[in-house]
Coordinates of C-alpha atoms and ligand atoms in Angstrom, one line a residue:
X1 CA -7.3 27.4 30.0
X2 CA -10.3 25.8 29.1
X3 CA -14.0 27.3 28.1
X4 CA -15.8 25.2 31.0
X5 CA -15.7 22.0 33.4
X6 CA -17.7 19.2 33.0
X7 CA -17.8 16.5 35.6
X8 CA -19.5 13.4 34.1
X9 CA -20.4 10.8 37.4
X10 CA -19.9 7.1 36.4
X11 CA -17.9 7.2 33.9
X12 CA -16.1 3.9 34.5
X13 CA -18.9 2.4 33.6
X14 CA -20.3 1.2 30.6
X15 CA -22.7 4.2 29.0
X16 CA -20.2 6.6 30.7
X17 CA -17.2 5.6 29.5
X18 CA -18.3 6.3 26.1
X19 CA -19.7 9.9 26.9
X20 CA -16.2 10.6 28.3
X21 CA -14.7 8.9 25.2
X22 CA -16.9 11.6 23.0
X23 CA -16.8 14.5 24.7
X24 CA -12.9 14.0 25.9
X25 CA -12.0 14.1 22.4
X26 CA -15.0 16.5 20.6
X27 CA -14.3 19.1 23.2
X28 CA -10.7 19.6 23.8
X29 CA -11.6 23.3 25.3
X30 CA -13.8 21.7 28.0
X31 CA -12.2 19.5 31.3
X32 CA -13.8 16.4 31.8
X33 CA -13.5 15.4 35.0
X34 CA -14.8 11.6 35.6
X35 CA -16.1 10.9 39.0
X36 CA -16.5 7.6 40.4
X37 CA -16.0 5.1 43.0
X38 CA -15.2 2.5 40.9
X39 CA -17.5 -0.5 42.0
X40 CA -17.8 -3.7 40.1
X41 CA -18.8 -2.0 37.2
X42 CA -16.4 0.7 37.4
X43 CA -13.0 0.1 35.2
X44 CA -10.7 2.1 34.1
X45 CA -9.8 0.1 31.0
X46 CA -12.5 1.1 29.6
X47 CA -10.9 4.7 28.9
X48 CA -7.4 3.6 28.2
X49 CA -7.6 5.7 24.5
X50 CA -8.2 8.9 26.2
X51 CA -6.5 8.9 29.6
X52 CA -3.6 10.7 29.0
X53 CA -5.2 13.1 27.3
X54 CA -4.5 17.1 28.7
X55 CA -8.2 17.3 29.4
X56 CA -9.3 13.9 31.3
X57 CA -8.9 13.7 34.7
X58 CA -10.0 10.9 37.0
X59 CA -11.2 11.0 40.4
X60 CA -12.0 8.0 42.8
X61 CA -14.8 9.5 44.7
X62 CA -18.6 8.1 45.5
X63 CA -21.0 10.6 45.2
X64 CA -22.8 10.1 48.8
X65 CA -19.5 11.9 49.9
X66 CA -21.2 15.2 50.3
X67 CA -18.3 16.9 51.5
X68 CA -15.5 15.7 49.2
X69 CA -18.2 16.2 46.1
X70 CA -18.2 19.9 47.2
X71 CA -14.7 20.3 47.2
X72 CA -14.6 19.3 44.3
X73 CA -16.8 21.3 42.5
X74 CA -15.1 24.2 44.0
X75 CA -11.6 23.6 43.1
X76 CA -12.4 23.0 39.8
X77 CA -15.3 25.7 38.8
X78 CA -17.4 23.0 37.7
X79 CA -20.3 24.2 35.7
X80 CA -21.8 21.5 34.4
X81 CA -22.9 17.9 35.9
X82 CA -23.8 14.7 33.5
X83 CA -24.9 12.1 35.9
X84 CA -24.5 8.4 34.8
X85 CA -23.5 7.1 38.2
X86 CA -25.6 4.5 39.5
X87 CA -26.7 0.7 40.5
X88 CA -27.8 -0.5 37.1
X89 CA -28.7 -4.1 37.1
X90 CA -32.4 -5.2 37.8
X91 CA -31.3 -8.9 39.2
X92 CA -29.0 -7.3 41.8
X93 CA -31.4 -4.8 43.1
X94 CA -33.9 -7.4 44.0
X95 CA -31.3 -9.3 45.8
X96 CA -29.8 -5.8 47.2
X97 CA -32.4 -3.1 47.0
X98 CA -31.0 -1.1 49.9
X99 CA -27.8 -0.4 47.9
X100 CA -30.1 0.7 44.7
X101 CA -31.6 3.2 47.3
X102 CA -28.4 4.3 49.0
X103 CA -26.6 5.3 45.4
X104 CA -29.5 5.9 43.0
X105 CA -31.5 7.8 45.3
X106 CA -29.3 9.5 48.2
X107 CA -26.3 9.3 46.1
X108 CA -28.1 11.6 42.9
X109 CA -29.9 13.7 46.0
X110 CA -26.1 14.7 47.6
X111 CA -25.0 15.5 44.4
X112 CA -28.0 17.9 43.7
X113 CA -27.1 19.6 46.7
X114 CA -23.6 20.0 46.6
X115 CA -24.2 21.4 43.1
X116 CA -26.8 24.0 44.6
X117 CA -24.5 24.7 47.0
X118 CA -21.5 25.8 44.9
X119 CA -23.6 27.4 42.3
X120 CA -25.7 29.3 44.8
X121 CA -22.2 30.7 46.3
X122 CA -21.4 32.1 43.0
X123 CA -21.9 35.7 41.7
X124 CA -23.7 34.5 39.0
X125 CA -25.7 31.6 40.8
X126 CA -27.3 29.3 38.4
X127 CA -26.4 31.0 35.2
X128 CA -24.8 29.1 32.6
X129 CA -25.2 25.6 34.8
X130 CA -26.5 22.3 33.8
X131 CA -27.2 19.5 35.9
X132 CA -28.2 16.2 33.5
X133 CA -29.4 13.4 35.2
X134 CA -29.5 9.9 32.9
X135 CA -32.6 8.4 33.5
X136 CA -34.1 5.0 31.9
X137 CA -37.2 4.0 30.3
X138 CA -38.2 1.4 33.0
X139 CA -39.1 4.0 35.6
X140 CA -42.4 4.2 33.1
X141 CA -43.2 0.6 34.3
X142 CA -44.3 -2.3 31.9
X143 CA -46.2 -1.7 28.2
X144 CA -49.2 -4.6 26.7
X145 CA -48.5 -6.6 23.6
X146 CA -51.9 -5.8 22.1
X147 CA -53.0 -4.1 19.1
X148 CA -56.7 -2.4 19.0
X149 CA -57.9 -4.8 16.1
X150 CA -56.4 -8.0 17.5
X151 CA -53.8 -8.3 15.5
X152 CA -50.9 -10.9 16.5
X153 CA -47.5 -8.6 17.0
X154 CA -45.0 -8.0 15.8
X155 CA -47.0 -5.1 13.5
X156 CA -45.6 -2.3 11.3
X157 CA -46.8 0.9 13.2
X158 CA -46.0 4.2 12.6
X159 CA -44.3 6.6 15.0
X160 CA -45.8 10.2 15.7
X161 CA -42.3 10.8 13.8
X162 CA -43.6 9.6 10.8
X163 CA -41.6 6.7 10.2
X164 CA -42.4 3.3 10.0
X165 CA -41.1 0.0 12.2
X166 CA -41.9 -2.5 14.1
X167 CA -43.7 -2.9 17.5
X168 CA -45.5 -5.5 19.5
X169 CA -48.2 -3.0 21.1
X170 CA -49.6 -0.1 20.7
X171 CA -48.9 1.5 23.2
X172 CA -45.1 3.6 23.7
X173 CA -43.6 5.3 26.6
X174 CA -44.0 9.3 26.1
X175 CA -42.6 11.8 27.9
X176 CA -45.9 12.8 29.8
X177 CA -46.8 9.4 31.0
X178 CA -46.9 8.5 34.9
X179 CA -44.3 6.7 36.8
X180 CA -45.0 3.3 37.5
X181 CA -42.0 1.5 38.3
X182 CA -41.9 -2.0 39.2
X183 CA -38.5 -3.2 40.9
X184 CA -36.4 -1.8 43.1
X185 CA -33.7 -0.7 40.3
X186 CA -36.5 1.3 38.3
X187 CA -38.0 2.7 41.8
X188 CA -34.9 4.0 43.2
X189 CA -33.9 5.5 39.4
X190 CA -37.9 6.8 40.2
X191 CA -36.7 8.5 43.1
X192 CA -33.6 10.3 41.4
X193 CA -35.5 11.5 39.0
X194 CA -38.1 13.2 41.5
X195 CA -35.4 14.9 43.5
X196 CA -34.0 16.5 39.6
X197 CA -37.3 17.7 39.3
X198 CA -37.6 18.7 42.6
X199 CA -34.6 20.8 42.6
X200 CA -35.7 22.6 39.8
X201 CA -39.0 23.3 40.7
X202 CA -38.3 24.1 44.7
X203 CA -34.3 26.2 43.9
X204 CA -34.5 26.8 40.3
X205 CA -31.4 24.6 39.4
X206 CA -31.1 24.3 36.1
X207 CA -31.8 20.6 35.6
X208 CA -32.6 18.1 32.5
X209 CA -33.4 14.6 32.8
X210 CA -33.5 12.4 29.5
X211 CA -35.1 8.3 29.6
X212 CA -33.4 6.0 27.5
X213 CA -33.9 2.9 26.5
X214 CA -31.8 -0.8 26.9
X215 CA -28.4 0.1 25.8
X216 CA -26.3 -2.7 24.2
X217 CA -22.3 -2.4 22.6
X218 CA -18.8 -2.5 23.8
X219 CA -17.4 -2.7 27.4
X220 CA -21.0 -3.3 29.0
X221 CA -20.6 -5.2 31.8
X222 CA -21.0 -9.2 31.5
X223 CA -24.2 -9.6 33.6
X224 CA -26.1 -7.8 31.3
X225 CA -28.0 -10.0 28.6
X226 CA -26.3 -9.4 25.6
X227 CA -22.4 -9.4 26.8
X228 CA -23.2 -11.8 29.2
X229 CA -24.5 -14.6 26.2
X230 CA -22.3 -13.7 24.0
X231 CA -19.6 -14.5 26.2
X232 CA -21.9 -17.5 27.1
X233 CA -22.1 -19.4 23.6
X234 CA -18.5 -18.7 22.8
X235 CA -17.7 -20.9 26.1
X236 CA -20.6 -23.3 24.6
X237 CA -21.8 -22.0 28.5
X238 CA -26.0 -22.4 29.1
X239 CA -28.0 -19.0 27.9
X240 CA -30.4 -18.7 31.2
X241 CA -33.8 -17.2 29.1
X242 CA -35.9 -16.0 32.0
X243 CA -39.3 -16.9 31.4
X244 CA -40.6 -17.8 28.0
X245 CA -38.0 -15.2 26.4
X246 CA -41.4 -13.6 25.4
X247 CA -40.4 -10.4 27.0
X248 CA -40.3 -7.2 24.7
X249 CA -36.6 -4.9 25.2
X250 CA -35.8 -1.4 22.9
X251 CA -32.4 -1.7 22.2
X252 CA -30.6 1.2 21.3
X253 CA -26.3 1.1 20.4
X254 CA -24.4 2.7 23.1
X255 CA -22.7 5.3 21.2
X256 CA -25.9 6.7 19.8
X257 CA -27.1 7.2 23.3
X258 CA -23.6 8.9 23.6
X259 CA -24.5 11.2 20.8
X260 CA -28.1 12.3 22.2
X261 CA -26.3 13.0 25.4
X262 CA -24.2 15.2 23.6
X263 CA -27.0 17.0 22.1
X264 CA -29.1 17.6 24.9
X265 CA -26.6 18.9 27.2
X266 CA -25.7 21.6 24.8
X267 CA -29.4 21.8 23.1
X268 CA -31.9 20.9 25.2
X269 CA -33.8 23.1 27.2
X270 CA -33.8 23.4 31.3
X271 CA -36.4 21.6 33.0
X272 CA -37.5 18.9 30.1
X273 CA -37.2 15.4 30.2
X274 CA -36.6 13.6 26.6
X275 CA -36.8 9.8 25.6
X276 CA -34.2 8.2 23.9
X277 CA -34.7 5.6 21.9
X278 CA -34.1 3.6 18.4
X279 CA -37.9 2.1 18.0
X280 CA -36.1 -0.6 18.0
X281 CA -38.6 -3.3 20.0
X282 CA -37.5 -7.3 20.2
X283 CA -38.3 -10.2 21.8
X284 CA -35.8 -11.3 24.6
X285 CA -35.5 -14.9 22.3
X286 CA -35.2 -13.6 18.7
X287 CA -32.2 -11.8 20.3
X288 CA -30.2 -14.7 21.5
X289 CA -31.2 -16.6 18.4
X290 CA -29.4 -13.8 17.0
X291 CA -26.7 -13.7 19.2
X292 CA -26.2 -17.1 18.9
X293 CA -26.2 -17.0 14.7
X294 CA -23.5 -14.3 14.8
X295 CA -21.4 -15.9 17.3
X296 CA -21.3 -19.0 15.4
X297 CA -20.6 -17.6 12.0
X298 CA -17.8 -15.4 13.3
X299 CA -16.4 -18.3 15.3
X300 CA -16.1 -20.4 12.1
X301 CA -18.9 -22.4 13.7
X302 CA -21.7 -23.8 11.7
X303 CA -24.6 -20.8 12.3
X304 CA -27.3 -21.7 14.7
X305 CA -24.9 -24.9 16.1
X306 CA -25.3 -23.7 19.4
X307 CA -29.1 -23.1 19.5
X308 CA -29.2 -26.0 22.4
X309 CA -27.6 -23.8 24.9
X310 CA -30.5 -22.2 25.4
X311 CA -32.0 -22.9 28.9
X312 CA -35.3 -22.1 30.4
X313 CA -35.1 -21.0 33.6
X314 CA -37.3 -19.4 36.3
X315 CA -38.7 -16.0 35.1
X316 CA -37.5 -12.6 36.8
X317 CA -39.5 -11.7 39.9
X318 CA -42.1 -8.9 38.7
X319 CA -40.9 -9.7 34.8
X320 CA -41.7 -6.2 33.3
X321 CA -43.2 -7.3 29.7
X322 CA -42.0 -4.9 27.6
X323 CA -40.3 -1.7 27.1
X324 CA -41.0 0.8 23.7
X325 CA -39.6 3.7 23.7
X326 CA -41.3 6.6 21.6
X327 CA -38.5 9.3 21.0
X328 CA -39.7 11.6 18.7
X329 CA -39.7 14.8 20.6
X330 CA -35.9 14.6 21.2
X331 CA -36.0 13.7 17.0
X332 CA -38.3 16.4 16.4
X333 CA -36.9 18.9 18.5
X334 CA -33.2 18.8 18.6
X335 CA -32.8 17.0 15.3
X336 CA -31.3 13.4 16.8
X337 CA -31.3 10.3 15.0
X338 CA -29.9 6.6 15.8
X339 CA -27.0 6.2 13.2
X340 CA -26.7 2.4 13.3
X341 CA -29.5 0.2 12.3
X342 CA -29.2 -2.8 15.0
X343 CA -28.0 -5.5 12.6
X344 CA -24.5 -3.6 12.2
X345 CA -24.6 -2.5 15.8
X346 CA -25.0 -6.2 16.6
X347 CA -22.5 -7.1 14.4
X348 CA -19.7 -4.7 15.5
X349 CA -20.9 -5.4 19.5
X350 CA -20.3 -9.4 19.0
X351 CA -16.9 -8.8 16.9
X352 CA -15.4 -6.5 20.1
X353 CA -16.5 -8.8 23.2
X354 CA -14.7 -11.9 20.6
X355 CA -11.5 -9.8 20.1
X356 CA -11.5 -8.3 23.8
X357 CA -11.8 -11.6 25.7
X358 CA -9.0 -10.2 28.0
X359 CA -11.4 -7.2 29.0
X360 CA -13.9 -10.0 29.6
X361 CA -12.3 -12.2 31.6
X362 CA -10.8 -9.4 33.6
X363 CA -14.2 -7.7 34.7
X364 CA -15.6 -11.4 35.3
X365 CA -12.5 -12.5 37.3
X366 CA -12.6 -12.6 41.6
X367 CA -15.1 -11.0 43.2
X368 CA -17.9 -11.1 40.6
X369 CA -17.5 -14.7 39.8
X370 CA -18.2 -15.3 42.8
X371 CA -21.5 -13.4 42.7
X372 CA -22.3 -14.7 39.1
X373 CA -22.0 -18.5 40.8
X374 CA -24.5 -17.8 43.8
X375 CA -27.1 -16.5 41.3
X376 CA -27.1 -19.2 38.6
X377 CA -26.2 -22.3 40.2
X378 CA -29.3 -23.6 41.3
X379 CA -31.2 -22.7 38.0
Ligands
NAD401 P1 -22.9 0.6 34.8 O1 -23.4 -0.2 36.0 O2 -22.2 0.0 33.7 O3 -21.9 1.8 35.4 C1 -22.2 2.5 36.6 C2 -21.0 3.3 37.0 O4 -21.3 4.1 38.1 C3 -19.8 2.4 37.3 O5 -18.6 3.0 36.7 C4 -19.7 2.5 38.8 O6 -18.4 2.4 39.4 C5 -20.3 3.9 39.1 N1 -20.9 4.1 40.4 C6 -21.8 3.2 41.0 N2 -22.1 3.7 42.2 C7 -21.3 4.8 42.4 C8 -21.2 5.8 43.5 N3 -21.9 5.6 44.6 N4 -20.4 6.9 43.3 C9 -19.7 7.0 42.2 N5 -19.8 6.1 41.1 C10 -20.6 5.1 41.3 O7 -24.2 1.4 34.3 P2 -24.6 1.9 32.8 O8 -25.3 0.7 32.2 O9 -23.4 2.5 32.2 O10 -25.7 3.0 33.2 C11 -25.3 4.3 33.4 C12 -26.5 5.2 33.7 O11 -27.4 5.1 32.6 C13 -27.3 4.7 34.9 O12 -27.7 5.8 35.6 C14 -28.4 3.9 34.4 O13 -29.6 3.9 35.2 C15 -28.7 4.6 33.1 N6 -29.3 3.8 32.0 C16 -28.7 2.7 31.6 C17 -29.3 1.9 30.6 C18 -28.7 0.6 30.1 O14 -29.2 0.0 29.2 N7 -27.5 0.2 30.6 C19 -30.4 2.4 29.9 C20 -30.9 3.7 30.3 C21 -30.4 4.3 31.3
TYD402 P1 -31.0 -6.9 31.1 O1 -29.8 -6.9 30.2 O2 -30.7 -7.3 32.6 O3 -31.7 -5.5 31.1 P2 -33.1 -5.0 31.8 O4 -33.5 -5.9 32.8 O5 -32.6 -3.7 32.3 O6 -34.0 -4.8 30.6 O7 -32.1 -7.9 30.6 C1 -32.7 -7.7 29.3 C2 -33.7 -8.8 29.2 O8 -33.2 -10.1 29.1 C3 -34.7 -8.8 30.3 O9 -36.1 -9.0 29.8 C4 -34.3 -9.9 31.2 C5 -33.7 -10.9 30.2 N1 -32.6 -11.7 30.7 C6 -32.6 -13.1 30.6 O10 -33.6 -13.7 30.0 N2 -31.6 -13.8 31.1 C7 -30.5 -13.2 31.7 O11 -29.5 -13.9 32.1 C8 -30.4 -11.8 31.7 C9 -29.3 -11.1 32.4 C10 -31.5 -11.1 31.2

């Protein structure tokens, strides 16, 4: 009944739920079959457009569970694995690294091997597979704000693409640079990413691995900077800048990371890695001082009102300084481009977390509150 079977891991979550929104409703001839064990940041409103759709299905399942992932995969001729699934937040994997290694690292290593299992006890083997593993740019460490003639940043540089932007060093992260990761999230997502590589190079499974960039728009989880101040200054809440707010992020809107995924899996070509990314480089500050003007104005607040929510507090244990992604093999090779330049997606982001407070309050209700407390109450 339908052309192939596509399980997509993590697609409660927030990056996820959009690649099952796109490719649920692009490919009506594929199954999408969304695996996950629906932790904190699993939730299932998130997908309430497509889930009745004939070819969504949802299973509840972790992917340490060897066994039950192999079944799986079986029953429904799976031949193709997009894997989002994963401890994402830097702040809880310093608290909690043994989790980040448990799901990042054994979790994407049990799901490598249930995949080579199944595939291997096929006529046809690895033919017509594709394992894509979603990795992030922070596994490439931390980038210098410096420019080779001393000039203050931000400066107008110009990518290998050809194009023009902004950047606050001059250095980006390529595709052929070492790992250098520096906290337990990025080391475990390190790990993953080794074991991809490693089953391609040791079994010949047909694996891709892409790096993207920070990732900001709707249903991203609350703990997260931008959601997480946005919801902040409409409860006139304090904005906890780590640090000086100096530090340097690439943001990139989520459904153009959506898009890329979309592209690769079908496009790109077995054993490469890709960056994603919108050269799209800003300070953690100039942010929330956006944030906080477009909150304001779409509150009916005077703009800027609420600039004196902004608190100091203690930086981020081993900070990373900044992040700049360089994407312009993935632009140069498979033709991808960010649609959205960041002032819209800013704009539409803040418009959906003020018109879906109930989502808000729903994922920041109970358990989490409790853990959003411990962390900020002695700041
Ligand atoms: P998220 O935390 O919002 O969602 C993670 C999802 O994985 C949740 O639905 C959760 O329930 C599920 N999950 C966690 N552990 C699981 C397990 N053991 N078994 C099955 N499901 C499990 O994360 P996100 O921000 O959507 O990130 C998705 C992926 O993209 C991650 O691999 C992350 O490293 C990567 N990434 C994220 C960003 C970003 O800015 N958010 C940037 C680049 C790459
Ligand atoms: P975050 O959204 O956690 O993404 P990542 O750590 O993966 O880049 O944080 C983005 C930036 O914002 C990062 O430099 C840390 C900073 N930040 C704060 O200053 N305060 C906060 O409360 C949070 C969550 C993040």
């Amino acid at each position: 009944m339908f052309d192939r079977t596509i399980i997509i891991t993590g697609g409660a979550g927030f990056i996820g739920s959009h690649v099952v929104r796109l490719f649920v409703n692009k490919y009506p001839n594929y199954k999408i079959v969304n695996l996950d064990k629906l932790t904190y940041a699993g939730n299932l409103d998130n997908l309430k457009d497509i889930e009745d759709k004939p070819n969504y299905k949802f299973v509840k399942m972790d992917i340490c569970d060897f066994e039950g992932v192999l079944k799986l995969m079986q029953q429904e001729h799976v031949d193709g694995i997009i894997h989002l699934a994963a401890e994402s937040h830097v702040d809880r994997s310093i608290k909690d690294p043994f989790t980040f290694a448990q799901t990042n690292v054994m979790g994407t290593l049990s799901l490598l091997q249930a995949a080579k299992t199944y595939w291997e006890s096929l006529p046809e083997k690895f033919e017509g597979k594709r394992f894509y593993h979603i990795s992030t740019d922070e596994v490439y460490g931390a980038l210098q704000m410096t420019h080779p003639e001393g000039i203050e940043p931000p400066f107008t540089t110009k990518a290998s693409s050809g194009k023009h932007h902004l950047a606050y060093g001059e250095k980006f992260f390529t595709e052929d640079l070492k790992y250098q990761p520096h906290s337990p999230y990025s080391a475990s997502k390190a790990g993953s990413d080794h074991f991809v590589r490693a089953f391609h190079d040791t079994y010949g499974m047909p694996t891709i691995v892409t790096n993207c960039s920070n990732n900001y728009g709707p249903y991203q989880f609350p703990e997260k900077l931008i959601p997480l101040f946005i919801n902040n200054i409409r409860h006139r809440k304090p904005l906890p800048v780590y640090g000086k707010g100096e530090n340097v992020r690439d943001w990139l809107y989520v459904v153009d990371h959506a898009r890329a995924i979309d592209i690769i899996f079908h496009k790109g070509t077995i054993a490469e890695t890709y960056n994603i990314g919108g050269f799209n480089e800003w300070k953690n500050i100039d942010i929330i001082k956006v944030l906080i003007n477009t909150v304001d104005r779409l509150l009916g607040r005077p703009e800027g009102a609420d600039m004196d929510l902004i608190t100091y507090v203690t930086d981020r244990a081993g900070h990373d300084l900044r992040y700049a992604i360089d994407s312009t093999k993935l632009q140069r090779e498979l033709g991808w481009e960010p649609s959205l330049q960041f002032e819209e997606g800013i704009e539409k982001t803040v418009k959906w977390y003020l018109d879906n407070q109930a989502w808000v309050d729903n994922v920041t209700s109970g358990e989490y509150q409790k853990y959003y407390d411990s962390m900020y109450r002695n700041r």
